[in-house]
Each structure stands twice: as C-alpha cells, then as structure tokens.
PDB file of C-alpha atoms in Angstrom:
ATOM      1  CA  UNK V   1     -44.116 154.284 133.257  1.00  0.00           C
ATOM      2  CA  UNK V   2     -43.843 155.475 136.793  1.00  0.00           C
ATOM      3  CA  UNK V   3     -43.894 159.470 136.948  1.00  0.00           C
ATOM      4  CA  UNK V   4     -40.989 161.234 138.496  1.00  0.00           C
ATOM      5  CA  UNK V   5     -40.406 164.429 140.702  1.00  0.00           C
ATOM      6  CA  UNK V   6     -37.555 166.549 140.222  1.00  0.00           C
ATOM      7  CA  UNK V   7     -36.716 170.100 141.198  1.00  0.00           C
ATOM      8  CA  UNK V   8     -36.914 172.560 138.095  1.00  0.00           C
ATOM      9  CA  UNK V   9     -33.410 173.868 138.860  1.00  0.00           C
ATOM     10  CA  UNK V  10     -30.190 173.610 141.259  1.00  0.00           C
ATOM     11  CA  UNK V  11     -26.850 175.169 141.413  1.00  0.00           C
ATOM     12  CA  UNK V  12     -23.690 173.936 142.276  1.00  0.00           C
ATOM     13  CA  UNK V  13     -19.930 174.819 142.628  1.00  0.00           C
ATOM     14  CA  UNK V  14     -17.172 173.664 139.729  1.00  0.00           C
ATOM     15  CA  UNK V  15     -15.513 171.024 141.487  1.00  0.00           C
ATOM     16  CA  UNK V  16     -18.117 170.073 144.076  1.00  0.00           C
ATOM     17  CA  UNK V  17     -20.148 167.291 144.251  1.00  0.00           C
ATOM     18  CA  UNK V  18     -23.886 167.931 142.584  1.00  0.00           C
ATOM     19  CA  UNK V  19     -26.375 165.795 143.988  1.00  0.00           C
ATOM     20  CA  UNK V  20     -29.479 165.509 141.881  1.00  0.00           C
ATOM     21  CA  UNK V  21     -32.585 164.045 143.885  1.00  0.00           C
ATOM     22  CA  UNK V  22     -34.936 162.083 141.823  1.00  0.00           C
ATOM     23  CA  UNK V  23     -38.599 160.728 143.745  1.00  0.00           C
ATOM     24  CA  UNK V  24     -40.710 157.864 142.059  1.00  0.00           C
ATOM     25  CA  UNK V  25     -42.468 156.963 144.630  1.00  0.00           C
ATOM     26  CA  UNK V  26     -44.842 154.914 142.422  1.00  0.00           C
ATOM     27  CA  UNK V  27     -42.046 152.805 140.591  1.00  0.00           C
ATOM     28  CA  UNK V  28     -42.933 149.117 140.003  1.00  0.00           C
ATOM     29  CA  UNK V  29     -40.748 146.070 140.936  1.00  0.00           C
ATOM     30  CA  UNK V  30     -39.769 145.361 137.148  1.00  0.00           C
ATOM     31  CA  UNK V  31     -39.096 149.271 136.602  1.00  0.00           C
ATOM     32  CA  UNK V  32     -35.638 150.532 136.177  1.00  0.00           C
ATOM     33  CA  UNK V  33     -34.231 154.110 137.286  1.00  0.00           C
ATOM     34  CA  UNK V  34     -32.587 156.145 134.109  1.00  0.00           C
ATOM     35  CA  UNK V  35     -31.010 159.385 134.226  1.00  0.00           C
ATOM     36  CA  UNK V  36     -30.137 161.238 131.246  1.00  0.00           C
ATOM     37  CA  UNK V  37     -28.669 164.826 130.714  1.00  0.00           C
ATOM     38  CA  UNK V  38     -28.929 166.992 127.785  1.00  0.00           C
ATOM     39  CA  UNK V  39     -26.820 169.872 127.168  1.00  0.00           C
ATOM     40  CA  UNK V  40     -27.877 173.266 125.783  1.00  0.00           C
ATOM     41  CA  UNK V  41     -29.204 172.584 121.453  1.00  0.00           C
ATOM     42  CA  UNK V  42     -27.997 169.011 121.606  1.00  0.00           C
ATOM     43  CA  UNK V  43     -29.511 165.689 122.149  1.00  0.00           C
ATOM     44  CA  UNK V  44     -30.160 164.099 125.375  1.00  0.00           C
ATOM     45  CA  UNK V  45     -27.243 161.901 126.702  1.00  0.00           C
ATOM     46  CA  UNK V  46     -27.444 158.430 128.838  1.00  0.00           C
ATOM     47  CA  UNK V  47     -25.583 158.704 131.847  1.00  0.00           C
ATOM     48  CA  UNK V  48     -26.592 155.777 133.936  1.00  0.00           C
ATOM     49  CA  UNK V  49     -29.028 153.236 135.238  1.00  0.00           C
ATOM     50  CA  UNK V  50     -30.144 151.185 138.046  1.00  0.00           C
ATOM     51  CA  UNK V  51     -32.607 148.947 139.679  1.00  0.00           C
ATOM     52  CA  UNK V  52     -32.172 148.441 143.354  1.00  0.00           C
ATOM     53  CA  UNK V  53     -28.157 148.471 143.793  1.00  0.00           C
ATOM     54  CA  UNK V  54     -26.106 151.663 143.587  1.00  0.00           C
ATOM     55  CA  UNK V  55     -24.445 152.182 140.622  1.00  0.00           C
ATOM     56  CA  UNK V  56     -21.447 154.156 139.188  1.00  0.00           C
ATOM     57  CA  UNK V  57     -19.559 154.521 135.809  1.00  0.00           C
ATOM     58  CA  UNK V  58     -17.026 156.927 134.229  1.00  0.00           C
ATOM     59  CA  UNK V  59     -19.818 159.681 134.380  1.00  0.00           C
ATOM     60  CA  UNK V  60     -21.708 159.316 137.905  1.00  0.00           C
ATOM     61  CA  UNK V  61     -22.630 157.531 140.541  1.00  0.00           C
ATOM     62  CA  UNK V  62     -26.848 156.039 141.145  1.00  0.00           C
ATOM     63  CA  UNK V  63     -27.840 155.690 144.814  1.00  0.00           C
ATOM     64  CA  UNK V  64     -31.509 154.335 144.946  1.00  0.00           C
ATOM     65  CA  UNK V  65     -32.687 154.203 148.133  1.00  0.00           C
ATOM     66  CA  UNK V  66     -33.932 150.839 149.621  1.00  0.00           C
ATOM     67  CA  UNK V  67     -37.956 151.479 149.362  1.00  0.00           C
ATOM     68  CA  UNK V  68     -36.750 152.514 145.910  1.00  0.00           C
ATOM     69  CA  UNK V  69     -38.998 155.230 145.964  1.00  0.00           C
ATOM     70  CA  UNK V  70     -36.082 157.599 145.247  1.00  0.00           C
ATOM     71  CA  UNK V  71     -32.819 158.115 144.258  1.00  0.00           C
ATOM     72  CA  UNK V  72     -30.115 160.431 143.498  1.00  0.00           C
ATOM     73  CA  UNK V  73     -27.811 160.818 140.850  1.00  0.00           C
ATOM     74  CA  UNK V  74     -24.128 162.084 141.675  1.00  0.00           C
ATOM     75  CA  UNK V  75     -21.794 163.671 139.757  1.00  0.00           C
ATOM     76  CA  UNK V  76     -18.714 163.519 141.951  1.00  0.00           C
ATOM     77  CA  UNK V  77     -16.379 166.709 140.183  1.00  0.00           C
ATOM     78  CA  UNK V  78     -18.953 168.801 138.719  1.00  0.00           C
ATOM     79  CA  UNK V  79     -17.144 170.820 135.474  1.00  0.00           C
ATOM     80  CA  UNK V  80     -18.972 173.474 134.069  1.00  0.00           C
ATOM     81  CA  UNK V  81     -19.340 170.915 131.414  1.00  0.00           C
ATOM     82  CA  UNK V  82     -22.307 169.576 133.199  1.00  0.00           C
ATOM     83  CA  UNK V  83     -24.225 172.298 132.980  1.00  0.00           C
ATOM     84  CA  UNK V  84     -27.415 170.563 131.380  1.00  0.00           C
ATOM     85  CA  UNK V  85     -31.134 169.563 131.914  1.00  0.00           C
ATOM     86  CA  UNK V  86     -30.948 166.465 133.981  1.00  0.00           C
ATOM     87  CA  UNK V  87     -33.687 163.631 133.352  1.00  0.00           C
ATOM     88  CA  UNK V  88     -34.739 161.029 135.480  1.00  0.00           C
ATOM     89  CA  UNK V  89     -36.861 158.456 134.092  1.00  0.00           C
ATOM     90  CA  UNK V  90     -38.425 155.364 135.285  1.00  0.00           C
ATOM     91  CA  UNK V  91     -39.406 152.504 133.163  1.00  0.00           C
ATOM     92  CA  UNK V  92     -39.220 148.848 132.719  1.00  0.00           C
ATOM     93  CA  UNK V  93     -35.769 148.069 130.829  1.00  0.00           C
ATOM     94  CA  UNK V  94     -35.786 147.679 126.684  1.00  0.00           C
ATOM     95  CA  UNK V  95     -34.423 145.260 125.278  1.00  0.00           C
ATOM     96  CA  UNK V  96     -34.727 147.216 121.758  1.00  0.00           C
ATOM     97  CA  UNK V  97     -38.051 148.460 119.820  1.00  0.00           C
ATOM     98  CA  UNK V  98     -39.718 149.136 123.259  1.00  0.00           C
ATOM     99  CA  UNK V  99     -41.308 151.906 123.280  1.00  0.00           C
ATOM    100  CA  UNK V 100     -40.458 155.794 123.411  1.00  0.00           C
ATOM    101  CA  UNK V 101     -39.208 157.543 126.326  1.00  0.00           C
ATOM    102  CA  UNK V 102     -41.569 160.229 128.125  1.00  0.00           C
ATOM    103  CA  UNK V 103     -39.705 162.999 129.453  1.00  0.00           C
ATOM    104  CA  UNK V 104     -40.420 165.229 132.344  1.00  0.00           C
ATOM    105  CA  UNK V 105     -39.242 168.405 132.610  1.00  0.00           C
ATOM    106  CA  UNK V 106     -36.052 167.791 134.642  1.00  0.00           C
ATOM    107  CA  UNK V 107     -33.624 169.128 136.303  1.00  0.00           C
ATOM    108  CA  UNK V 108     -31.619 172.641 135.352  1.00  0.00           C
ATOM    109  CA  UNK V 109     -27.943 172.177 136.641  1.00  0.00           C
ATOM    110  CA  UNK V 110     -26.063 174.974 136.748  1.00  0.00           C
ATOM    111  CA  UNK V 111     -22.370 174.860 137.967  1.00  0.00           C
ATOM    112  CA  UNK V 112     -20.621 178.107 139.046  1.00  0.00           C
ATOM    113  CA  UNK V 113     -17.517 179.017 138.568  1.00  0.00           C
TER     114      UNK V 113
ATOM    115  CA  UNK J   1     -18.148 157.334 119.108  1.00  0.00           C
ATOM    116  CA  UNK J   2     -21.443 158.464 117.915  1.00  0.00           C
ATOM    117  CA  UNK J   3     -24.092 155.558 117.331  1.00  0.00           C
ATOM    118  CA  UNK J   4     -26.607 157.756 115.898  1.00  0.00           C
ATOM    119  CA  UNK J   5     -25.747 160.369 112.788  1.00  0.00           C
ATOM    120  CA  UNK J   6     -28.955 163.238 112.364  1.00  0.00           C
ATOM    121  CA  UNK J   7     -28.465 165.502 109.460  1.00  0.00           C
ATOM    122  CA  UNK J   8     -28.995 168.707 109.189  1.00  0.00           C
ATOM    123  CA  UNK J   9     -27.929 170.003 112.510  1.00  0.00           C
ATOM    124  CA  UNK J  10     -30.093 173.040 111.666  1.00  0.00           C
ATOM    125  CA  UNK J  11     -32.204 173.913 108.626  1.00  0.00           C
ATOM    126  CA  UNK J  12     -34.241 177.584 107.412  1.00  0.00           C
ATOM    127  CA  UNK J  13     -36.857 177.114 105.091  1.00  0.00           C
ATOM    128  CA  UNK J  14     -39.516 179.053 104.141  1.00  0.00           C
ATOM    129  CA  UNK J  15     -43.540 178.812 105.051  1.00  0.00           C
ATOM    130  CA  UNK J  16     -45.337 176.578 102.799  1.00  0.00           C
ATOM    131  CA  UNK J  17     -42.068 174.240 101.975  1.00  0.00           C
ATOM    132  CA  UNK J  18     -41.239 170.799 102.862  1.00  0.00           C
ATOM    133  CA  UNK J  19     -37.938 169.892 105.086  1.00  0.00           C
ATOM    134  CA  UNK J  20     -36.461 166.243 105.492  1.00  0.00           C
ATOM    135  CA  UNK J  21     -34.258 165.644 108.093  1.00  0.00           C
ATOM    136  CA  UNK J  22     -32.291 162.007 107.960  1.00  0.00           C
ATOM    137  CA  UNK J  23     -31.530 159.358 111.164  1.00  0.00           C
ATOM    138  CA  UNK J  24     -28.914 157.063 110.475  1.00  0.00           C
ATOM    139  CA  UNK J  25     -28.131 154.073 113.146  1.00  0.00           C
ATOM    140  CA  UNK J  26     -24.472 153.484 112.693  1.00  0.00           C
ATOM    141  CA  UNK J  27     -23.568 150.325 114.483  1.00  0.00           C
ATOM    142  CA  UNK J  28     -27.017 148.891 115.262  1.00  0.00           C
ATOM    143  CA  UNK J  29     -29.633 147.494 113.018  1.00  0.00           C
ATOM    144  CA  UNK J  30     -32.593 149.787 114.186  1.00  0.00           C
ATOM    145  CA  UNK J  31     -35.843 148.249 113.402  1.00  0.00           C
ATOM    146  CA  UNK J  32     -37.297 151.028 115.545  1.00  0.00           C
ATOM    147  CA  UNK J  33     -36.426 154.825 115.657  1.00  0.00           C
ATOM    148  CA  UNK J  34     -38.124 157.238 118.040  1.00  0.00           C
ATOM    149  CA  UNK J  35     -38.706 160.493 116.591  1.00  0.00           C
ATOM    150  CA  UNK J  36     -39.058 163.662 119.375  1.00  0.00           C
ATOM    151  CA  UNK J  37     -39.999 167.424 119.103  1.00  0.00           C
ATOM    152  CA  UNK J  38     -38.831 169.922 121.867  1.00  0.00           C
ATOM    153  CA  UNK J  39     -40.226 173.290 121.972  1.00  0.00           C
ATOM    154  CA  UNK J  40     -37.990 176.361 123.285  1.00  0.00           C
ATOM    155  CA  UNK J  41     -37.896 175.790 127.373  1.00  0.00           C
ATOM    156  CA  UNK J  42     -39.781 172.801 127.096  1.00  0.00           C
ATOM    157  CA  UNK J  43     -39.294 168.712 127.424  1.00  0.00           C
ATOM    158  CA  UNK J  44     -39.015 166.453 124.364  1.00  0.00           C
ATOM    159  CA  UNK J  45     -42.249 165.564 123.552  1.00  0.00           C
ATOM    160  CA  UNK J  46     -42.202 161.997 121.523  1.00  0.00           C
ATOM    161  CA  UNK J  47     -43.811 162.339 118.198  1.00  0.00           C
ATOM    162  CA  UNK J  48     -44.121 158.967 116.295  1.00  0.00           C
ATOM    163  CA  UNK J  49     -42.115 155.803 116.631  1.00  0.00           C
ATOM    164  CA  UNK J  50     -40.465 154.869 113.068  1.00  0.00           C
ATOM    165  CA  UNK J  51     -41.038 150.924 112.176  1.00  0.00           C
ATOM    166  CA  UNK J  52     -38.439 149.725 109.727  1.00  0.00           C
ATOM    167  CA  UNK J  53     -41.043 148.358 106.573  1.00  0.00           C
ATOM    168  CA  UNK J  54     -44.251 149.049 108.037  1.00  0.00           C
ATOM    169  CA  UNK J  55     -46.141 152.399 108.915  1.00  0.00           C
ATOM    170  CA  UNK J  56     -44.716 154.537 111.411  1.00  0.00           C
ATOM    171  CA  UNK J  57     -47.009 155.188 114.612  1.00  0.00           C
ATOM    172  CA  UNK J  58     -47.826 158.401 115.497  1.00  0.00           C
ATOM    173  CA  UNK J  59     -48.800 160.279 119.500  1.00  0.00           C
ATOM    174  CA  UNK J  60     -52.116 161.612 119.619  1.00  0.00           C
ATOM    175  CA  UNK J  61     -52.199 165.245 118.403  1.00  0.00           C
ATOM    176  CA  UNK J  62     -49.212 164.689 115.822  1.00  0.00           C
ATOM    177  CA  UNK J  63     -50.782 164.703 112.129  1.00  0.00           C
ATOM    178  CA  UNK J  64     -49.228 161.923 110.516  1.00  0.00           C
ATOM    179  CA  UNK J  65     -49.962 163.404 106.914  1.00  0.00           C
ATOM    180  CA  UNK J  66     -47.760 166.919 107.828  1.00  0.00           C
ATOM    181  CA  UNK J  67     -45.061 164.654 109.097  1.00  0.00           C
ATOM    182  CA  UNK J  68     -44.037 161.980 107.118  1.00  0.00           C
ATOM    183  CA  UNK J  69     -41.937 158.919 108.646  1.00  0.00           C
ATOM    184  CA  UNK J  70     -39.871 156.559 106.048  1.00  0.00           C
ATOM    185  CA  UNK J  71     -38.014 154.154 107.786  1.00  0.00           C
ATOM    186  CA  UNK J  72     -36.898 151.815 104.133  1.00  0.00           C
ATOM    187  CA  UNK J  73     -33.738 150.176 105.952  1.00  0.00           C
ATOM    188  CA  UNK J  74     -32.424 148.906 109.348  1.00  0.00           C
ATOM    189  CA  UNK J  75     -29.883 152.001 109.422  1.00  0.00           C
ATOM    190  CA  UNK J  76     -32.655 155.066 108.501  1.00  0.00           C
ATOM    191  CA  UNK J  77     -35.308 156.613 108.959  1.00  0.00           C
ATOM    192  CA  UNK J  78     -36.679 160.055 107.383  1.00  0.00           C
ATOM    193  CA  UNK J  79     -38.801 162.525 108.882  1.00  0.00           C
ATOM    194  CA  UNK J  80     -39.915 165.076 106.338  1.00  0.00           C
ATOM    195  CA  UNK J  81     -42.293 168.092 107.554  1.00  0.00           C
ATOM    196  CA  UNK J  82     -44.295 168.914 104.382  1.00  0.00           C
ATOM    197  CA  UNK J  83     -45.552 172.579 104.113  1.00  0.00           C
ATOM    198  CA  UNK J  84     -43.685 174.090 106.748  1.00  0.00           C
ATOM    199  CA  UNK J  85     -44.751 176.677 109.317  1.00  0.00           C
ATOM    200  CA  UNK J  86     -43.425 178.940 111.668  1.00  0.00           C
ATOM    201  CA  UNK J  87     -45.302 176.853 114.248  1.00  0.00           C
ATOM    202  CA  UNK J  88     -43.558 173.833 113.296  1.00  0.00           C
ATOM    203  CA  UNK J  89     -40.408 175.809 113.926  1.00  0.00           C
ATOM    204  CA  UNK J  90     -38.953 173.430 117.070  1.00  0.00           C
ATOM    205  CA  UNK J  91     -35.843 171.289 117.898  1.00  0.00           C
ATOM    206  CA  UNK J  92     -36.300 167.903 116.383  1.00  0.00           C
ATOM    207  CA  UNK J  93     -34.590 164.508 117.513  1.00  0.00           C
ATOM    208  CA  UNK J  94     -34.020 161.153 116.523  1.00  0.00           C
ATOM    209  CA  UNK J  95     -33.307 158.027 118.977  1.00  0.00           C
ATOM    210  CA  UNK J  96     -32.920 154.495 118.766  1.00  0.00           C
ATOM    211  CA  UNK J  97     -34.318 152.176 121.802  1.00  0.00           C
ATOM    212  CA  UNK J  98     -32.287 151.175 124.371  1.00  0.00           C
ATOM    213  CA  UNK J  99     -29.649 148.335 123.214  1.00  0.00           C
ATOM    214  CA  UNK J 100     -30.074 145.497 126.023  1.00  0.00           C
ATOM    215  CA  UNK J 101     -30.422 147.030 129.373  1.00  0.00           C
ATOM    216  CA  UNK J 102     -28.274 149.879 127.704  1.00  0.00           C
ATOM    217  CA  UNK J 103     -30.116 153.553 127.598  1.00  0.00           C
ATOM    218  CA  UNK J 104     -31.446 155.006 124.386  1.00  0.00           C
ATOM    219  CA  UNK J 105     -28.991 156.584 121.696  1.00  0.00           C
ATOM    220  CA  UNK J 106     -29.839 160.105 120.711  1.00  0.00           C
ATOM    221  CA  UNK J 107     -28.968 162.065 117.678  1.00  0.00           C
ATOM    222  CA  UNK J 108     -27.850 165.521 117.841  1.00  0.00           C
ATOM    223  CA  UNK J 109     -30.693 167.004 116.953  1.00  0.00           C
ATOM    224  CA  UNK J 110     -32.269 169.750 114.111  1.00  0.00           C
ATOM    225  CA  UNK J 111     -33.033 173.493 114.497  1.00  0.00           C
ATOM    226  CA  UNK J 112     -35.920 173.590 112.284  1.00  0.00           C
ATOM    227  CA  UNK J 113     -36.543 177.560 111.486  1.00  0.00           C
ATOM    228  CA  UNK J 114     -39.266 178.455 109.517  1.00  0.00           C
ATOM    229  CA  UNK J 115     -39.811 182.093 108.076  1.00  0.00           C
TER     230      UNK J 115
END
C-alpha cells in the first residue's frame, strides 16, 4: 500500500468547514483513497472513499486532486462530534478477505467551541 | 446499525491470567476477521488476520502462542490473551474486510487492563 502524509493535528471552529489534507504521492493507478475517523476509546469509523472523482456522502465530501497525488477530506459543518483521529489510507479496493489495513498515525481534529 | 458486535467493551484481569474477548459479524458471513492492538497515543497496529477453519496468520513480532485466534464459524472469531501482563495491557479491535468496494467494519473495541 501506498504510504500517506498527514499533519499530526489541526483545529477547527464548530460549524466551520474542516479541511483535512491527505498526500500519497506514491499511490498506484489501481489504489483507492480511504479515510476513516476514530473517536476517543472506540473503533475506527469509515467515512468515505474514492479513486479519481470527488466524492461525497451523508458524512463528507473526497476531493482528490487530478495527479491524484493528494486529496482532502471535508467535513462541511464540523460538530464537536468530530473531534477524532482522522485516517487516510491508500490501498487497492477489497472485495472481502483482502488483507488488513495499515494505519498511520493520522490526523488529530479538534473542533472548538 | 452495528455490523460488527466485540464483547467486553473493557476487561481487568490479573497478571498471569488468560482474557478472551469475542468478534461477532452480524450481517456478513466473515471468512476473514482482522484483529488490531492500539497502544495509548499510538496507531492500530494489525496483529493477526483470523481465517474462518484454518490457522489464523499472525504480523511479525506478535507471538501466536500468547494470543490465540479461533475463528470456528462465519460470524466469530476469538482472541484470547493467555497469561496476561501489564504489557499486554492495550486497546484491542476486531474488523471485518471491506464488503465490495465498501470500507472495513470495526468493532468497538476492548480496554484490556492488566494488574
């Protein structure tokens, strides 16, 4: 799997817009972009995936830029909900009993009231 | 809803005991579970990766023999630390693989305290 950079730790404003920068600049054509979030003593959390298009759900939006050598994850109304370790990850998609996921160390959002 | 059940959410033993902690897949058939440790301020570190009738495969550095992996249906697997010590005292989560393109389920995860 393709290593990622992220910064250790980033604040943000309840209600604002946190924009969480993710660089991969060795990602491989058949490599996908995941993010995934885990909140203080719980498990991690999927939030979203992409390839080369943006994408958004219910929980953010994905912007990979077009070299797709890195992207950004958004999380449009930031709560102080999403206060959480923030994982970007960078693999070729499973389609079940692939193999484990290697974490970095991530990003530390904090939101401010 | 949840799609993966981990029990206990926390557990104290004491040094020189043996702890299981279950993984239960609750709408998939799992025929692999991921098993990770995560130390205080640190990333998950995978451990072994559970294979449903067959031996479990374990990362270089975990000792297979202090942390046993039973994975006797599609819906769980077991990871039981055997003589428990406050070293092994960590954070200690279950996934299944990624369903389609979908991301990996997690479990919630056990506090494993040992005094």
């Amino acid at each position: 799997d393709a290593k990622t950079t992220q910064p250790p730790s980033m604040d943000c404003a309840e209600g604002r817009a946190a924009n969480l920068p993710c660089n991969h600049s060795t990602i491989s054509g058949n490599e996908y972009v995941y993010w995934y979030r885990q909140i203080h003593s719980q498990g991690p959390q999927y939030i979203i995936h992409g390839l080369k298009n943006n994408e958004t759900n219910e929980m953010a939006s994905l912007i990979i830029t077009e070299d797709r050598k890195s992207s950004t994850l958004i999380l449009p109304h930031a709560t102080l909900r999403d206060t959480a370790v923030y994982y970007c990850i960078v693999r070729v998609a499973s389609g079940g009993g692939a193999d484990g996921l290697t974490f970095g160390k991530g990003t530390h959002l904090i939101i401010q009231p | 809803g949840a799609v993966v059940s981990q029990h206990p959410s926390w557990v104290i033993c004491k040094s020189g005991t043996s702890v299981k902690i279950e993984c239960r897949s609750l709408d998939f058939q799992a025929t692999t579970m991921f098993w990770y440790r995560q130390f205080p301020k640190q990333s998950l570190m995978l451990m072994a990766t559970s294979n449903e009738g067959s031996k479990a495969t374990y990362e270089q550095g975990v000792e297979k023999d202090k942390f046993l992996i039973n994975h006797a249906s599609l819906t769980l697997s077991t990871l039981t630390v055997t003589s428990a010590h406050p070293e092994d005292s960590s954070f200690y989560i279950c996934s299944l693989p990624g369903q389609g393109r979908l991301g990996a389920f997690f479990g919630q995860g056990t506090r494993l305290t040992v005094v």
